[in-house]
Amino acid sequence: GNLVVRVPENVTVQVDARAGAGQVTLFGNTNDGTSVHERTTNLGSAPARVLVLDARVGLGQVEVDRG
């Protein structure tokens, strides 16, 4: 399946995203294939607020972006 997460502009986000087979797109940076694992921290306008995401799909796409 597909998992799409949109986060507010002001929140700092720490993402750990995995796809068993498919695609992971974190803030415009894409990686695809099998056993895809990406991690990133994306600063928001209020960096004291931190959202921690652990996003996983078996087959499909993980997308995290602002909006």
Short mmCIF file of N, CA and C in Angstrom, two decimals:
data_model
loop_
_atom_site.label_atom_id
_atom_site.label_comp_id
_atom_site.label_asym_id
_atom_site.label_seq_id
_atom_site.Cartn_x
_atom_site.Cartn_y
_atom_site.Cartn_z
N GLY A 1 0.82 -1.18 0.00
CA GLY A 1 0.00 0.00 0.00
C GLY A 1 0.87 1.24 0.00
N ASN A 2 0.21 2.36 -0.02
CA ASN A 2 0.88 3.66 -0.01
C ASN A 2 0.60 4.38 1.30
N LEU A 3 1.63 5.00 1.84
CA LEU A 3 1.52 5.78 3.06
C LEU A 3 2.03 7.18 2.76
N VAL A 4 1.14 8.18 2.89
CA VAL A 4 1.51 9.57 2.63
C VAL A 4 1.30 10.36 3.92
N VAL A 5 2.35 11.05 4.37
CA VAL A 5 2.28 11.87 5.59
C VAL A 5 2.64 13.30 5.23
N ARG A 6 1.78 14.25 5.57
CA ARG A 6 2.05 15.67 5.39
C ARG A 6 2.21 16.29 6.77
N VAL A 7 3.32 16.99 6.98
CA VAL A 7 3.59 17.59 8.28
C VAL A 7 3.57 19.11 8.17
N PRO A 8 3.21 19.80 9.27
CA PRO A 8 3.18 21.26 9.26
C PRO A 8 4.57 21.87 9.07
N GLU A 9 4.60 23.08 8.56
CA GLU A 9 5.86 23.80 8.30
C GLU A 9 6.66 24.06 9.57
N ASN A 10 5.99 24.23 10.70
CA ASN A 10 6.70 24.66 11.91
C ASN A 10 7.30 23.51 12.72
N VAL A 11 7.01 22.27 12.38
CA VAL A 11 7.44 21.14 13.19
C VAL A 11 8.71 20.51 12.62
N THR A 12 9.71 20.29 13.47
CA THR A 12 10.89 19.53 13.08
C THR A 12 10.51 18.05 13.06
N VAL A 13 10.95 17.34 12.04
CA VAL A 13 10.55 15.94 11.86
C VAL A 13 11.77 15.04 11.79
N GLN A 14 11.77 13.98 12.60
CA GLN A 14 12.76 12.91 12.51
C GLN A 14 12.04 11.71 11.92
N VAL A 15 12.49 11.26 10.75
CA VAL A 15 11.80 10.17 10.04
C VAL A 15 12.71 8.96 9.91
N ASP A 16 12.15 7.79 10.20
CA ASP A 16 12.77 6.50 9.91
C ASP A 16 11.75 5.78 9.04
N ALA A 17 12.04 5.63 7.74
CA ALA A 17 11.08 5.08 6.79
C ALA A 17 11.63 3.86 6.09
N ARG A 18 10.77 2.85 5.91
CA ARG A 18 11.19 1.60 5.26
C ARG A 18 10.11 1.11 4.31
N ALA A 19 10.57 0.49 3.22
CA ALA A 19 9.68 -0.22 2.31
C ALA A 19 10.34 -1.56 1.99
N GLY A 20 9.63 -2.65 2.19
CA GLY A 20 10.18 -3.96 1.86
C GLY A 20 10.51 -4.06 0.38
N ALA A 21 9.60 -3.54 -0.45
CA ALA A 21 9.81 -3.43 -1.89
C ALA A 21 8.98 -2.25 -2.36
N GLY A 22 9.64 -1.25 -2.92
CA GLY A 22 8.91 -0.07 -3.36
C GLY A 22 9.76 1.17 -3.32
N GLN A 23 9.15 2.25 -2.80
CA GLN A 23 9.79 3.56 -2.88
C GLN A 23 9.61 4.32 -1.57
N VAL A 24 10.67 5.02 -1.16
CA VAL A 24 10.62 5.92 -0.01
C VAL A 24 11.00 7.30 -0.50
N THR A 25 10.11 8.28 -0.26
CA THR A 25 10.37 9.67 -0.64
C THR A 25 10.24 10.52 0.62
N LEU A 26 11.37 11.13 1.03
CA LEU A 26 11.39 11.99 2.21
C LEU A 26 11.77 13.39 1.80
N PHE A 27 10.82 14.30 1.86
CA PHE A 27 11.04 15.71 1.55
C PHE A 27 11.69 15.89 0.18
N GLY A 28 11.18 15.16 -0.82
CA GLY A 28 11.64 15.30 -2.20
C GLY A 28 12.79 14.40 -2.61
N ASN A 29 13.41 13.70 -1.67
CA ASN A 29 14.52 12.77 -1.98
C ASN A 29 13.97 11.35 -2.05
N THR A 30 14.15 10.71 -3.21
CA THR A 30 13.54 9.40 -3.45
C THR A 30 14.60 8.30 -3.57
N ASN A 31 14.26 7.15 -2.98
CA ASN A 31 15.07 5.94 -3.13
C ASN A 31 14.09 4.80 -3.35
N ASP A 32 14.40 3.89 -4.29
CA ASP A 32 13.49 2.77 -4.52
C ASP A 32 14.25 1.47 -4.71
N GLY A 33 13.51 0.38 -4.64
CA GLY A 33 14.11 -0.94 -4.79
C GLY A 33 13.54 -1.88 -3.75
N THR A 34 14.36 -2.82 -3.29
CA THR A 34 13.94 -3.73 -2.23
C THR A 34 14.72 -3.41 -0.96
N SER A 35 14.10 -3.64 0.16
CA SER A 35 14.69 -3.34 1.48
C SER A 35 15.19 -1.90 1.55
N VAL A 36 14.32 -0.96 1.18
CA VAL A 36 14.67 0.46 1.20
C VAL A 36 14.53 0.98 2.63
N HIS A 37 15.57 1.65 3.12
CA HIS A 37 15.56 2.21 4.47
C HIS A 37 16.22 3.58 4.43
N GLU A 38 15.46 4.60 4.79
CA GLU A 38 15.96 5.97 4.78
C GLU A 38 15.67 6.62 6.12
N ARG A 39 16.60 7.47 6.57
CA ARG A 39 16.42 8.27 7.79
C ARG A 39 16.81 9.71 7.50
N THR A 40 16.07 10.63 8.08
CA THR A 40 16.43 12.04 7.93
C THR A 40 15.80 12.85 9.06
N THR A 41 16.37 14.01 9.28
CA THR A 41 15.78 15.02 10.16
C THR A 41 15.60 16.27 9.33
N ASN A 42 14.38 16.83 9.35
CA ASN A 42 14.05 18.01 8.56
C ASN A 42 13.58 19.08 9.53
N LEU A 43 14.34 20.18 9.61
CA LEU A 43 14.03 21.25 10.57
C LEU A 43 12.84 22.07 10.13
N GLY A 44 11.98 22.37 11.09
CA GLY A 44 10.84 23.24 10.86
C GLY A 44 11.16 24.64 11.34
N SER A 45 10.19 25.53 11.22
CA SER A 45 10.40 26.92 11.64
C SER A 45 10.39 27.08 13.16
N ALA A 46 9.88 26.09 13.89
CA ALA A 46 9.91 26.07 15.36
C ALA A 46 10.62 24.79 15.79
N PRO A 47 11.97 24.77 15.73
CA PRO A 47 12.70 23.52 15.94
C PRO A 47 12.55 22.88 17.31
N ALA A 48 12.00 23.59 18.28
CA ALA A 48 11.81 23.00 19.61
C ALA A 48 10.72 21.93 19.59
N ARG A 49 9.83 21.98 18.59
CA ARG A 49 8.78 20.97 18.46
C ARG A 49 9.29 19.88 17.52
N VAL A 50 9.32 18.64 18.00
CA VAL A 50 9.86 17.53 17.20
C VAL A 50 8.80 16.44 17.08
N LEU A 51 8.55 16.03 15.84
CA LEU A 51 7.67 14.91 15.55
C LEU A 51 8.55 13.75 15.10
N VAL A 52 8.41 12.59 15.74
CA VAL A 52 9.19 11.42 15.38
C VAL A 52 8.26 10.45 14.64
N LEU A 53 8.64 10.12 13.39
CA LEU A 53 7.84 9.20 12.58
C LEU A 53 8.61 7.91 12.31
N ASP A 54 7.96 6.79 12.51
CA ASP A 54 8.48 5.48 12.14
C ASP A 54 7.48 4.95 11.12
N ALA A 55 7.80 5.08 9.83
CA ALA A 55 6.85 4.78 8.76
C ALA A 55 7.33 3.56 7.97
N ARG A 56 6.45 2.56 7.81
CA ARG A 56 6.85 1.32 7.14
C ARG A 56 5.72 0.80 6.26
N VAL A 57 6.10 0.28 5.09
CA VAL A 57 5.17 -0.46 4.24
C VAL A 57 5.90 -1.73 3.78
N GLY A 58 5.14 -2.78 3.53
CA GLY A 58 5.74 -4.00 3.01
C GLY A 58 6.03 -3.85 1.52
N LEU A 59 4.97 -3.54 0.76
CA LEU A 59 5.06 -3.36 -0.68
C LEU A 59 4.34 -2.07 -1.01
N GLY A 60 5.04 -1.10 -1.56
CA GLY A 60 4.38 0.16 -1.90
C GLY A 60 5.30 1.35 -1.72
N GLN A 61 4.70 2.46 -1.30
CA GLN A 61 5.42 3.73 -1.23
C GLN A 61 5.18 4.42 0.10
N VAL A 62 6.27 4.97 0.66
CA VAL A 62 6.21 5.86 1.80
C VAL A 62 6.60 7.25 1.32
N GLU A 63 5.78 8.24 1.60
CA GLU A 63 6.10 9.63 1.22
C GLU A 63 5.84 10.53 2.42
N VAL A 64 6.86 11.31 2.79
CA VAL A 64 6.73 12.30 3.86
C VAL A 64 7.14 13.64 3.28
N ASP A 65 6.28 14.66 3.46
CA ASP A 65 6.57 15.99 2.93
C ASP A 65 5.83 17.02 3.77
N ARG A 66 6.09 18.25 3.49
CA ARG A 66 5.41 19.36 4.18
C ARG A 66 4.17 19.76 3.38
N GLY A 67 3.19 20.26 4.10
CA GLY A 67 2.01 20.74 3.38
C GLY A 67 0.73 20.55 4.05
#
